């Protein structure tokens, strides 16, 4: 929201400089993004009247003018502007003046003719372009010799506020003035609404066919207007300093009322309407040519204003070209409405354009402001464009109900930590327009129509706190004791996971939870993802059910920047549907490793990462758990180079190499390794158990088994473990051999078995029967002891 300080002062005039007001507003929650002056710095420019104009003797495009600049004598200035003529008043920079850009004016000669100054255009003064080719022509009553900065109020301060979505009441000068009045206790004098005298019998019938979407719809006909009338300079100036370009008097009046009191309006050409104005939902496939020269195809989730022939405008968003006013317009219909914010929200993204009106409607407009807006606009139309006004016609739908909220002074003190006198609380509530009533414990407030965001006691406490001033609340230490709850022994601290990943060379990334639908099909085979009703963009249309797409995108971005070794991870939520079609969200950790295992160096040969490198990282993450890896097929992964991660008898994730077909599709020179694991499995850990160290030597047996390629080492180890007893402390594979001496289709797997007793030294009489039992169990899995 942008506005000039001079306009604000017409409704609330605090005794504050612009800098102090900036600080006050920001501390009260209305963040000031920027303050600036209405024009850049320049000096020495005054109002001057052109007395005579003669052609330059040696230049076709130059004129020699005699100018009265209030100095007591005429000043000769050579001017090349095409619109210079006797009798006009223009800005004039005399010798010694300094224009924007530190351009200094000095006496000079132009084609041999002396020139003692310069007549100025808006561009030369750094003002907004007025669309005029040449000098900036001032009103006839501009006093000659007056400093132009003073006359045009160019030292006015422009405020730009960053209004939060819940404060739609501050998207107008009236709303901001109400806030300033509450913050400074200065008088609040909103513009007085004049009731128009009725001079026409013509009325515009209105109807609401969607009462749940539109609470109020008001129209008024004004006949015999002069659509060609010029917008007054004071109105143009306020609009331009609020960031809105002047278009025509009728359009400007609608924009002016919106900025002044906060109610967006629309002006129809009455002679282009057929029958009643109707607020209804659009029909699927219905089209509308908008004022921005775009033709849109409407959906049935869109509210429109229509007549008997069809849609005329996108309700709350933009008018249609067919019913727009023009210079030939003679009769108009003023329209003001209250739309439910939810029906307007998201339509700007849906149709690819927005407006100042939609920005306000989707945040919530005062639902009692519509009649005032019609009256104020009528006053301005009659004043500027003339005409005769008819009666207002109103249709009503469902309007919000005012909520009563209780404020307890004891609760106020507890939350803010400071005692504010009841009298001061009452004054603050009154200045905010909340009309407090005293109760035994404090006050009862009925939320006004312009603040329907006030629903609970905490909302009132926030209002009191920010108006009282957060700076006035002492920053004492808390008097209570804070108890730090111990982390369960079976839970791993989250920071330990981040440290683990960083220690293994990974960098954390953060990606959108909204992803391209194609990613879901490619990396998760998800043909029914959770779709967004109002996506940020087409490529963010669905919610992710896997982290792989975001990690691959990060890899692509790094490869495009010549980073050929990438190790990244992300901890985030993924979203899916369960069997009952309910939404489920789980937290997972995903990792990606691409390129060489180690940075390029002289100490180690360059080797690209493989499945077993990534598997080691996964085992490190789950080091406090019993984990196994089971061959699987996954839509994102290479067949034969993918495994499910199994812990406590359930699949908690997967690990593997990206599928070759995705390398080509996503333009990857070589395959990255990826994993994804449920965070519950990563954060959980077994309870630490302590045991004494045996005083007796362990015994080791190395066994080599020949078995078919189809038998996995997990099959072998599980068979050996099933036949073992408590003496067996460790069983692990330390070598796999294929080649001479091993039949084709077979492999030799060497296993290390560590045995140890806590009470005795193990002898062959104890060890050999146990080893023989384990060998027999392996044989049942087609694993024969190698000769």
XYZ file of C-alpha atoms in Angstrom:
787
model
C 0.000 0.000 0.000
C 1.514 3.285 -1.143
C 0.185 6.696 -0.138
C 1.411 10.293 0.283
C 1.736 11.729 3.781
C -0.178 14.847 2.705
C -3.267 12.735 1.929
C -3.036 10.928 5.257
C -2.904 14.249 7.086
C -6.396 15.143 5.783
C -7.830 12.356 7.991
C -5.254 12.059 10.786
C -2.656 14.761 11.374
C -0.130 13.608 13.979
C 2.608 15.938 15.172
C 5.289 13.609 13.809
C 7.967 13.817 11.166
C 7.904 11.239 8.377
C 10.842 9.360 9.934
C 9.157 9.113 13.333
C 5.891 7.989 11.752
C 7.796 5.326 9.809
C 9.219 3.922 13.056
C 5.868 4.075 14.826
C 4.001 2.245 12.065
C 6.659 -0.450 11.737
C 6.706 -1.135 15.468
C 2.906 -1.386 15.425
C 2.962 -4.139 12.812
C 2.444 -2.025 9.674
C 5.924 -2.479 8.243
C 7.159 0.484 6.218
C 9.117 -0.945 3.306
C 10.185 2.390 1.875
C 9.767 6.130 2.262
C 10.631 8.549 -0.506
C 9.915 12.104 -1.619
C 7.432 12.859 -4.383
C 10.251 14.153 -6.586
C 14.046 13.875 -6.651
C 16.159 16.703 -5.278
C 16.370 19.861 -7.386
C 16.364 23.598 -6.657
C 15.891 26.979 -8.315
C 12.747 26.067 -10.309
C 9.802 28.489 -10.149
C 6.396 29.029 -11.727
C 6.725 31.224 -14.823
C 4.336 32.634 -17.436
C 5.258 32.674 -21.112
C 4.570 36.223 -22.398
C 5.671 35.926 -26.032
C 7.000 33.363 -28.493
C 8.988 34.076 -31.663
C 10.728 31.772 -34.102
C 14.480 31.382 -33.717
C 16.187 33.133 -36.653
C 18.608 30.241 -37.300
C 16.714 27.093 -36.157
C 13.369 25.742 -37.373
C 12.594 23.808 -34.189
C 13.582 26.457 -31.647
C 11.595 29.392 -30.313
C 12.715 32.502 -28.478
C 10.426 33.211 -25.543
C 10.007 36.073 -23.120
C 9.093 34.723 -19.693
C 7.829 36.321 -16.467
C 9.474 34.319 -13.647
C 8.636 36.771 -10.865
C 12.035 38.467 -10.945
C 10.616 41.903 -11.871
C 11.721 41.757 -15.503
C 11.186 39.433 -18.446
C 13.701 36.642 -18.991
C 14.665 35.505 -22.500
C 14.779 31.703 -22.868
C 15.282 29.645 -26.016
C 12.908 26.683 -25.995
C 12.458 23.685 -28.311
C 9.231 22.275 -26.833
C 6.439 21.901 -29.423
C 3.682 23.009 -27.001
C 5.173 26.346 -25.952
C 2.810 29.297 -26.553
C 1.997 32.673 -25.007
C -0.124 32.691 -21.848
C 0.770 29.276 -20.460
C 2.364 28.764 -17.066
C 5.248 26.297 -16.801
C 8.149 25.337 -14.503
C 11.179 27.502 -15.221
C 14.736 26.865 -14.038
C 16.744 30.084 -13.834
C 20.549 30.387 -13.862
C 21.927 28.778 -10.725
C 19.187 26.141 -10.603
C 20.224 22.506 -10.131
C 18.054 19.852 -11.809
C 17.979 16.107 -10.987
C 21.279 14.428 -11.811
C 23.192 17.520 -10.592
C 22.517 19.296 -13.921
C 23.324 22.986 -13.356
C 21.607 25.744 -15.348
C 23.849 28.496 -16.693
C 23.322 31.400 -19.144
C 24.242 30.250 -22.642
C 23.755 30.947 -26.331
C 21.732 28.674 -28.597
C 22.520 29.195 -32.255
C 23.756 32.691 -31.397
C 20.731 33.732 -29.326
C 21.204 34.253 -25.537
C 19.155 31.967 -23.281
C 18.956 32.648 -19.535
C 17.309 29.509 -18.195
C 15.218 26.536 -19.248
C 11.504 25.774 -19.424
C 10.940 22.269 -18.035
C 8.973 19.135 -18.796
C 7.942 16.550 -16.199
C 10.820 14.253 -17.191
C 13.376 16.996 -16.637
C 12.034 17.467 -13.089
C 11.969 13.738 -12.382
C 8.151 13.697 -12.122
C 5.827 10.974 -13.456
C 5.245 11.243 -17.200
C 2.038 13.211 -17.840
C 1.767 11.979 -21.425
C 2.380 15.468 -22.827
C 4.983 15.963 -25.554
C 6.795 19.013 -24.279
C 6.510 21.365 -21.318
C 4.634 20.573 -18.142
C 1.736 23.036 -18.314
C 0.527 24.272 -14.930
C -2.976 25.523 -13.984
C -3.865 29.066 -14.988
C -4.067 30.179 -11.364
C -0.513 29.085 -10.514
C 1.187 32.073 -8.800
C 4.158 33.366 -10.825
C 7.509 33.221 -9.025
C 6.444 30.544 -6.520
C 8.936 27.750 -5.898
C 7.675 24.773 -7.874
C 8.464 22.335 -5.055
C 6.235 24.330 -2.750
C 3.459 24.802 -5.329
C 3.305 21.092 -6.319
C 4.096 19.879 -2.783
C 7.069 17.935 -4.134
C 8.585 17.544 -0.682
C 5.629 15.338 0.235
C 6.696 11.943 1.633
C 5.516 8.748 -0.008
C 5.062 5.732 2.299
C 5.046 2.156 1.057
C 3.634 -0.277 3.613
C 3.894 -4.064 3.651
C 0.411 -4.965 4.870
C -0.042 -8.435 6.361
C -2.965 -10.505 4.986
C -5.062 -10.055 8.141
C -4.971 -6.248 7.955
C -7.038 -5.518 4.856
C -8.534 -2.575 6.766
C -5.209 -0.775 6.265
C -5.368 -0.930 2.470
C -6.879 2.562 2.394
C -6.006 6.029 3.631
C -9.003 5.866 5.979
C -7.779 2.619 7.544
C -4.220 3.879 8.007
C -5.523 7.157 9.464
C -7.571 5.170 11.988
C -4.390 3.304 12.989
C -2.341 6.504 13.267
C -5.067 8.033 15.431
C -4.941 5.023 17.766
C -1.148 5.110 17.936
C -0.753 8.867 18.488
C -4.130 9.812 20.058
C -4.585 12.481 17.376
C -8.058 13.240 15.979
C -9.480 10.862 13.371
C -11.519 12.806 10.790
C -12.547 10.497 7.940
C -13.990 12.052 4.811
C -17.603 13.059 5.337
C -19.962 11.076 3.123
C -22.566 13.303 1.454
C -25.933 11.875 0.455
C -26.563 12.644 -3.197
C -29.630 14.550 -4.287
C -31.765 12.408 -6.576
C -32.238 13.916 -10.050
C -33.100 10.835 -12.112
C -35.821 8.223 -11.910
C -33.753 5.558 -13.651
C -32.643 2.526 -11.620
C -30.464 -0.479 -12.370
C -31.999 -3.741 -11.137
C -29.596 -6.135 -9.395
C -29.838 -9.761 -8.294
C -27.616 -12.181 -6.367
C -27.807 -15.787 -7.566
C -24.851 -16.865 -5.409
C -25.796 -15.566 -1.921
C -23.067 -17.619 -0.203
C -20.411 -15.851 -2.335
C -21.759 -12.285 -2.408
C -23.201 -10.637 0.696
C -24.171 -7.258 -0.742
C -24.483 -5.772 -4.239
C -25.454 -2.111 -4.804
C -25.966 -0.142 -8.017
C -26.779 3.449 -8.938
C -27.455 4.998 -12.325
C -26.080 8.458 -13.151
C -27.389 9.939 -16.386
C -25.954 12.550 -18.746
C -22.359 12.511 -17.523
C -19.504 14.173 -19.397
C -17.093 11.269 -19.831
C -14.545 13.565 -21.486
C -14.191 15.749 -18.412
C -10.608 16.056 -17.197
C -9.543 14.495 -13.930
C -8.707 17.333 -11.479
C -5.020 17.837 -10.817
C -5.442 17.178 -7.066
C -6.978 13.777 -7.765
C -4.372 12.917 -10.405
C -1.624 13.820 -7.969
C -2.974 11.634 -5.181
C -3.507 8.690 -7.523
C -0.031 8.948 -9.029
C 1.596 9.258 -5.619
C -0.296 6.128 -4.598
C 1.095 4.199 -7.560
C -2.004 4.304 -9.810
C -1.916 5.803 -13.304
C -4.615 8.284 -14.251
C -6.807 6.938 -17.100
C -10.028 8.943 -17.334
C -12.225 10.832 -14.908
C -14.786 8.032 -14.458
C -12.166 5.313 -13.977
C -10.050 7.566 -11.767
C -12.998 8.250 -9.454
C -13.483 4.520 -8.844
C -9.781 4.078 -8.060
C -9.767 7.175 -5.862
C -12.662 5.936 -3.723
C -10.927 2.560 -3.350
C -7.758 4.217 -2.069
C -9.607 6.738 0.097
C -12.010 4.472 2.007
C -11.009 0.931 0.952
C -13.973 -0.222 -1.181
C -13.151 -1.371 -4.745
C -15.750 -0.250 -7.283
C -16.632 -0.713 -10.924
C -18.229 1.647 -13.447
C -20.390 0.218 -16.251
C -21.627 1.964 -19.366
C -25.385 1.827 -18.659
C -26.309 1.807 -22.357
C -24.301 -1.403 -22.901
C -26.224 -3.409 -20.299
C -29.155 -5.729 -20.965
C -31.596 -6.120 -18.102
C -30.561 -6.816 -14.524
C -27.026 -7.049 -13.159
C -26.610 -10.550 -11.745
C -23.939 -11.955 -9.448
C -23.543 -15.662 -10.220
C -21.038 -18.453 -10.734
C -19.582 -18.698 -14.225
C -20.445 -21.574 -16.506
C -17.609 -23.881 -17.537
C -16.272 -22.749 -20.911
C -17.873 -19.292 -20.756
C -15.518 -16.617 -22.138
C -14.912 -12.982 -21.226
C -12.830 -10.295 -22.925
C -11.230 -8.334 -20.072
C -10.072 -4.724 -19.846
C -6.434 -5.862 -19.994
C -7.067 -7.082 -23.569
C -6.974 -10.742 -22.487
C -9.797 -13.136 -23.251
C -10.224 -15.789 -20.574
C -12.169 -19.039 -20.463
C -14.037 -19.181 -17.195
C -14.450 -22.078 -14.764
C -17.434 -22.723 -12.516
C -15.395 -21.844 -9.399
C -15.350 -18.214 -10.559
C -17.831 -15.522 -9.546
C -18.927 -13.108 -12.281
C -21.123 -10.051 -12.637
C -23.400 -10.626 -15.624
C -26.469 -9.247 -17.353
C -29.173 -11.126 -19.228
C -26.830 -11.735 -22.199
C -23.707 -13.011 -20.410
C -20.738 -12.284 -18.155
C -19.656 -8.651 -17.893
C -16.783 -8.827 -15.415
C -14.756 -11.160 -13.208
C -16.193 -10.320 -9.796
C -13.624 -8.590 -7.629
C -10.884 -9.077 -10.205
C -11.370 -7.150 -13.472
C -14.062 -5.631 -15.641
C -14.996 -6.708 -19.129
C -14.282 -4.770 -22.287
C -17.851 -5.005 -23.642
C -19.395 -2.913 -20.834
C -16.480 -0.531 -20.215
C -16.924 3.240 -20.157
C -15.386 5.369 -22.915
C -15.300 8.994 -24.023
C -18.676 8.436 -25.733
C -20.355 7.182 -22.544
C -23.389 9.237 -21.476
C -24.989 7.143 -18.741
C -23.171 5.052 -16.161
C -23.907 2.486 -13.468
C -21.830 2.622 -10.295
C -21.416 -0.791 -8.649
C -20.076 -1.703 -5.220
C -20.217 -5.172 -3.678
C -18.975 -7.332 -0.849
C -17.576 -10.700 -1.929
C -16.560 -13.547 0.354
C -12.717 -13.465 0.426
C -12.432 -17.216 -0.241
C -14.248 -16.945 -3.598
C -11.801 -14.274 -4.824
C -8.616 -15.786 -3.358
C -6.504 -17.634 -5.901
C -8.258 -16.269 -8.985
C -5.315 -14.006 -9.829
C -3.090 -17.079 -10.171
C -5.822 -19.069 -11.897
C -6.264 -16.521 -14.689
C -2.730 -15.155 -14.775
C -3.403 -11.558 -13.765
C -4.494 -9.584 -10.740
C -5.640 -6.107 -9.805
C -5.743 -3.684 -6.896
C -9.359 -4.734 -6.382
C -8.608 -8.458 -6.136
C -5.738 -7.722 -3.744
C -8.278 -6.160 -1.369
C -11.222 -8.487 -1.907
C -9.230 -11.655 -1.281
C -8.064 -10.234 2.058
C -11.484 -8.983 3.105
C -13.285 -5.670 2.579
C -15.506 -3.950 5.160
C -18.974 -5.434 4.520
C -20.756 -2.226 5.574
C -18.808 0.113 3.301
C -20.607 -0.375 -0.028
C -23.320 2.315 0.339
C -20.730 4.871 1.521
C -18.580 4.081 -1.515
C -21.514 4.614 -3.879
C -22.370 7.957 -2.229
C -18.760 9.152 -2.265
C -18.279 8.159 -5.914
C -21.590 9.828 -6.818
C -20.458 13.056 -5.192
C -17.220 13.043 -7.185
C -18.914 12.126 -10.489
C -21.473 14.924 -10.136
C -18.716 17.356 -9.137
C -16.344 16.468 -12.000
C -18.496 15.007 -14.792
C -21.939 16.379 -13.993
C -25.130 14.369 -14.500
C -28.192 13.333 -12.540
C -28.140 10.502 -9.983
C -30.841 7.900 -9.453
C -31.760 5.894 -6.372
C -29.447 3.175 -5.064
C -30.651 -0.388 -5.613
C -29.400 -3.066 -3.209
C -29.472 -6.873 -3.151
C -28.312 -8.868 -0.135
C -26.863 -12.328 0.286
C -25.237 -13.845 3.341
C -23.161 -11.369 5.364
C -20.725 -12.192 8.185
C -21.933 -11.999 11.764
C -20.161 -9.724 14.221
C -18.370 -11.635 16.987
C -18.313 -10.627 20.636
C -14.938 -11.099 22.304
C -14.163 -10.859 26.029
C -10.934 -9.262 27.251
C -9.792 -10.027 30.813
C -7.392 -7.479 32.265
C -5.753 -10.218 34.358
C -5.062 -12.276 31.228
C -3.775 -9.148 29.461
C -1.215 -8.627 32.242
C -0.175 -12.302 32.194
C 0.424 -12.405 28.452
C 2.110 -9.016 28.006
C 3.971 -9.073 31.312
C 3.015 -5.492 32.121
C -0.010 -3.958 33.831
C -1.825 -1.433 31.640
C -4.453 0.711 33.419
C -8.049 -0.102 32.493
C -8.616 3.530 31.431
C -5.754 3.331 28.936
C -6.981 -0.021 27.602
C -10.430 1.491 27.038
C -8.964 4.478 25.180
C -6.901 2.192 22.927
C -9.938 0.051 22.093
C -12.036 3.142 21.372
C -9.438 4.619 19.017
C -9.254 1.293 17.185
C -12.997 1.558 16.584
C -13.755 -1.522 18.696
C -16.483 0.074 20.907
C -15.614 -1.580 24.255
C -18.175 -2.301 26.986
C -17.025 -2.704 30.600
C -17.410 -6.065 32.322
C -16.423 -7.399 35.737
C -13.094 -8.762 34.471
C -12.346 -6.213 31.758
C -14.136 -5.373 28.526
C -16.444 -6.904 25.967
C -15.760 -5.963 22.348
C -17.938 -6.466 19.290
C -15.625 -6.908 16.317
C -16.436 -4.160 13.789
C -17.134 -4.883 10.138
C -13.681 -3.661 9.101
C -11.894 -5.959 11.598
C -13.520 -9.371 11.241
C -10.079 -10.878 11.903
C -10.682 -10.218 15.622
C -12.191 -13.476 16.864
C -10.592 -14.470 20.177
C -9.140 -12.853 23.292
C -5.580 -13.258 22.022
C -6.440 -11.012 19.054
C -7.452 -8.216 21.434
C -4.334 -8.683 23.558
C -2.223 -8.370 20.412
C -4.026 -5.138 19.496
C -3.456 -3.683 22.970
C 0.196 -4.727 22.945
C 1.106 -3.238 19.596
C -0.713 0.066 20.228
C 0.670 0.338 23.766
C 4.070 -0.229 22.177
C 6.270 -3.304 22.362
C 9.131 -0.948 23.185
C 7.293 0.057 26.366
C 7.130 -3.501 27.652
C 10.148 -4.125 29.945
C 12.526 -6.871 28.865
C 12.807 -8.504 32.289
C 14.019 -12.047 32.716
C 11.333 -14.680 33.149
C 10.543 -15.351 36.774
C 9.511 -18.973 36.298
C 11.773 -21.961 35.945
C 12.075 -23.678 32.610
C 12.320 -27.442 32.831
C 14.309 -29.150 30.094
C 12.805 -32.542 29.397
C 15.276 -35.362 28.943
C 15.424 -37.034 25.552
C 14.346 -40.644 25.651
C 17.238 -43.079 25.552
C 15.611 -44.787 22.574
C 15.562 -41.507 20.615
C 18.473 -40.040 18.724
C 18.900 -36.223 18.799
C 17.974 -34.640 15.462
C 21.137 -32.554 15.363
C 23.135 -35.783 15.485
C 21.654 -36.767 12.103
C 22.684 -33.439 10.574
C 26.162 -33.799 12.057
C 26.428 -37.358 10.738
C 25.528 -36.308 7.197
C 27.871 -33.313 7.282
C 30.699 -35.511 8.609
C 30.214 -37.866 5.648
C 30.524 -34.982 3.173
C 26.871 -34.177 2.450
C 25.429 -30.688 2.168
C 21.856 -29.975 3.180
C 19.382 -28.651 0.592
C 15.803 -27.413 0.885
C 13.379 -27.834 -2.006
C 9.702 -27.155 -2.635
C 7.084 -29.571 -1.348
C 5.209 -28.676 -4.554
C 6.648 -30.542 -7.533
C 6.142 -31.281 -11.193
C 3.540 -34.004 -11.741
C 5.929 -35.739 -14.136
C 8.426 -36.239 -11.301
C 5.818 -38.189 -9.367
C 5.219 -40.489 -12.332
C 8.923 -40.974 -13.080
C 10.370 -41.380 -9.589
C 7.426 -42.846 -7.664
C 5.072 -44.267 -10.338
C 2.426 -42.134 -8.640
C -0.447 -41.601 -11.081
C -2.785 -40.121 -8.469
C -0.796 -37.489 -6.562
C -2.272 -34.902 -4.231
C -3.125 -31.960 -6.485
C -3.064 -28.292 -5.511
C -6.139 -26.194 -6.241
C -4.096 -23.026 -6.787
C -0.498 -23.967 -7.693
C 2.224 -21.313 -7.720
C 3.054 -22.352 -11.279
C 2.327 -25.212 -13.675
C 5.510 -27.046 -12.616
C 4.390 -26.977 -8.964
C 1.004 -28.625 -9.429
C 1.174 -31.589 -7.007
C 2.556 -32.494 -3.575
C 5.632 -34.718 -3.531
C 5.486 -38.307 -2.315
C 9.259 -38.754 -2.664
C 12.332 -36.525 -2.218
C 14.149 -37.908 -5.276
C 12.791 -35.331 -7.765
C 14.036 -32.382 -5.729
C 17.474 -33.969 -5.265
C 17.783 -34.655 -9.008
C 16.859 -31.023 -9.734
C 19.591 -29.869 -7.340
C 22.026 -32.149 -9.170
C 21.003 -30.673 -12.535
C 21.550 -27.137 -11.248
C 25.022 -28.076 -9.968
C 25.998 -29.799 -13.205
C 24.905 -26.708 -15.144
C 27.394 -24.779 -13.021
C 30.243 -27.227 -13.726
C 30.120 -28.895 -10.298
C 30.892 -32.513 -11.129
C 30.994 -33.955 -7.611
C 27.760 -33.562 -5.666
C 26.697 -34.989 -2.282
C 23.454 -33.540 -0.929
C 20.722 -34.530 1.496
C 17.320 -33.229 2.541
C 15.117 -33.873 5.562
C 11.518 -33.001 4.750
C 7.958 -34.231 4.632
C 6.371 -36.199 1.808
C 2.651 -36.470 1.160
C 0.455 -39.357 0.035
C -3.008 -40.903 0.366
C -3.872 -43.957 2.415
C -6.364 -46.716 1.540
C -9.244 -44.534 2.793
C -8.092 -41.702 0.495
C -7.022 -39.635 3.514
C -3.922 -37.440 3.348
C -0.811 -38.756 5.087
C 2.456 -36.913 5.623
C 5.679 -38.566 6.717
C 9.118 -37.134 7.367
C 11.980 -38.672 5.444
C 15.655 -38.152 4.813
C 16.858 -38.405 1.241
C 20.410 -38.379 -0.060
C 22.120 -38.195 -3.454
C 25.763 -38.910 -4.328
C 27.170 -38.170 -7.776
C 30.673 -38.247 -9.225
C 33.899 -39.467 -7.698
C 34.214 -40.972 -4.234
C 37.016 -38.598 -3.292
C 38.020 -35.184 -4.618
C 40.652 -35.316 -7.351
C 44.036 -35.867 -5.706
C 47.440 -37.544 -6.025
C 47.016 -39.907 -3.054
C 44.117 -41.982 -4.410
C 43.029 -43.048 -7.870
C 39.807 -41.491 -9.101
C 36.869 -43.857 -8.694
C 33.191 -43.128 -9.220
C 30.766 -43.794 -6.403
C 28.995 -47.158 -6.497
C 26.141 -48.919 -4.708
C 28.315 -50.108 -1.845
C 29.557 -46.583 -1.045
C 25.988 -45.370 -0.646
C 25.067 -48.524 1.277
C 27.838 -47.705 3.767
C 26.328 -44.248 4.338
C 22.932 -45.791 4.983
C 24.417 -48.281 7.454
C 26.132 -45.405 9.243
C 22.810 -43.549 9.578
C 21.171 -46.675 10.990
C 24.202 -47.890 12.951
C 22.229 -48.426 16.147
C 19.810 -50.808 14.451
C 19.821 -54.246 12.877
C 19.530 -53.492 9.164
C 19.359 -55.703 6.103
C 19.171 -54.931 2.400
C 16.738 -56.844 0.201
C 16.846 -56.725 -3.580
C 13.859 -54.858 -4.996
C 12.506 -53.053 -8.028
C 11.745 -49.361 -7.785
C 10.491 -46.991 -10.538
C 13.331 -44.547 -9.880
C 16.150 -47.092 -9.632
C 18.295 -49.335 -11.840
C 17.031 -52.953 -11.917
C 19.525 -55.130 -10.075
C 21.132 -52.128 -8.370
C 18.338 -51.306 -5.943
C 17.502 -52.588 -2.478
C 14.883 -52.062 0.180
C 16.213 -51.120 3.602
C 14.675 -53.427 6.211
C 14.785 -52.696 9.948
C 12.821 -54.412 12.715
C 11.053 -56.511 10.133
C 9.678 -53.622 8.070
C 10.808 -51.706 5.006
C 11.962 -48.244 6.107
C 13.443 -46.999 2.853
C 15.363 -47.811 -0.298
C 18.805 -47.284 -1.799
C 20.151 -47.690 -5.295
C 21.385 -46.271 -8.565
C 19.137 -44.031 -10.670
C 17.481 -45.814 -13.582
C 19.297 -45.405 -16.957
C 16.170 -44.103 -18.703
C 16.051 -41.120 -16.324
C 19.690 -40.295 -17.102
C 18.743 -39.572 -20.696
C 15.488 -37.794 -19.864
C 17.064 -35.509 -17.244
C 20.329 -35.038 -19.160
C 22.669 -36.618 -16.591
C 26.112 -37.760 -17.868
C 26.298 -40.635 -15.359
C 24.107 -42.250 -12.743
C 23.856 -40.826 -9.232
C 23.220 -43.025 -6.190
C 20.189 -42.134 -4.059
C 18.548 -43.258 -0.836
C 15.418 -42.369 1.072
C 14.614 -43.462 4.647
C 11.808 -42.784 7.130
C 13.057 -40.365 9.780
C 11.384 -42.425 12.519
C 13.796 -45.251 11.730
C 16.784 -42.911 11.682
C 15.888 -41.183 14.958
C 15.026 -44.405 16.792
C 17.765 -46.451 18.426
C 18.080 -49.474 20.662
C 18.549 -48.956 24.345
C 22.195 -49.147 25.359
C 23.022 -52.356 27.191
C 26.257 -52.840 29.068
C 28.020 -56.202 29.465
C 31.310 -57.306 30.878
C 34.285 -58.071 28.650
C 35.302 -61.718 28.473
C 38.667 -62.569 30.014
C 39.048 -65.499 27.608
C 40.499 -65.501 24.124
C 38.102 -65.582 21.169
C 38.313 -68.278 18.508
C 38.018 -67.632 14.794
C 36.920 -69.933 11.981
C 37.047 -68.954 8.301
C 34.724 -70.887 6.004
C 34.466 -70.635 2.206
C 31.189 -71.677 0.611
C 30.492 -72.316 -3.066
C 26.914 -71.464 -3.949
C 24.764 -70.431 -6.916
C 24.691 -66.805 -7.968
C 20.977 -66.721 -7.134
C 21.704 -67.332 -3.458
C 22.465 -64.047 -1.733
C 24.967 -63.547 1.038
C 22.001 -62.572 3.277
C 20.528 -66.020 2.671
C 23.823 -67.581 3.715
C 24.289 -65.399 6.813
C 20.715 -65.934 7.972
C 21.148 -69.701 7.710
C 24.382 -69.582 9.701
C 22.869 -67.312 12.360
C 19.856 -69.601 12.741
C 22.163 -72.534 13.554
C 24.441 -70.525 15.895
C 24.162 -70.208 19.664
C 25.254 -67.593 22.232
C 28.916 -68.466 21.766
C 28.894 -66.977 18.257
C 29.695 -63.282 18.604
C 30.057 -62.340 14.934
C 29.346 -63.729 11.460
C 30.422 -61.621 8.469
C 31.465 -61.959 4.835
C 35.019 -60.886 4.090
C 35.548 -62.109 0.511
C 33.616 -63.017 -2.659
C 35.434 -64.849 -5.477
C 34.456 -65.818 -9.032
C 36.954 -67.348 -11.421
C 39.364 -70.272 -11.758
C 38.349 -73.203 -9.623
C 34.754 -72.029 -9.214
C 32.146 -73.452 -11.644
C 30.380 -71.053 -13.961
C 27.209 -69.667 -12.449
C 28.631 -70.165 -8.977
C 30.517 -67.950 -6.534
C 32.734 -68.503 -3.539
C 31.812 -66.552 -0.400
C 34.281 -66.484 2.524
C 32.765 -66.030 5.979
C 34.429 -65.109 9.257
C 32.960 -66.609 12.454
C 34.073 -65.278 15.858
C 33.291 -67.417 18.925
C 33.866 -66.507 22.567
C 32.678 -67.638 25.980
C 32.379 -65.416 29.032
C 33.285 -68.142 31.511
C 35.630 -70.656 29.816
C 38.319 -71.021 27.197
C 36.768 -72.584 24.123
C 38.118 -75.960 22.993
C 37.826 -77.833 19.714
C 35.380 -80.236 21.395
C 32.965 -77.285 21.823
C 33.714 -75.387 18.615
C 33.731 -78.144 15.982
C 30.190 -79.528 16.570
C 28.804 -76.007 16.464
C 30.659 -75.156 13.240
C 29.536 -78.466 11.695
C 25.922 -77.610 12.551
C 26.312 -74.222 10.848
C 27.883 -75.835 7.757
C 24.945 -78.228 7.555
C 22.494 -75.298 7.771
C 24.342 -73.560 4.940
C 24.154 -76.704 2.803
C 20.365 -76.571 3.047
C 20.636 -73.237 1.231
C 22.740 -74.806 -1.584
C 25.945 -73.427 -0.058
C 28.571 -76.196 -0.021
C 31.838 -75.974 1.873
C 34.582 -75.317 -0.648
C 37.184 -78.018 -0.939
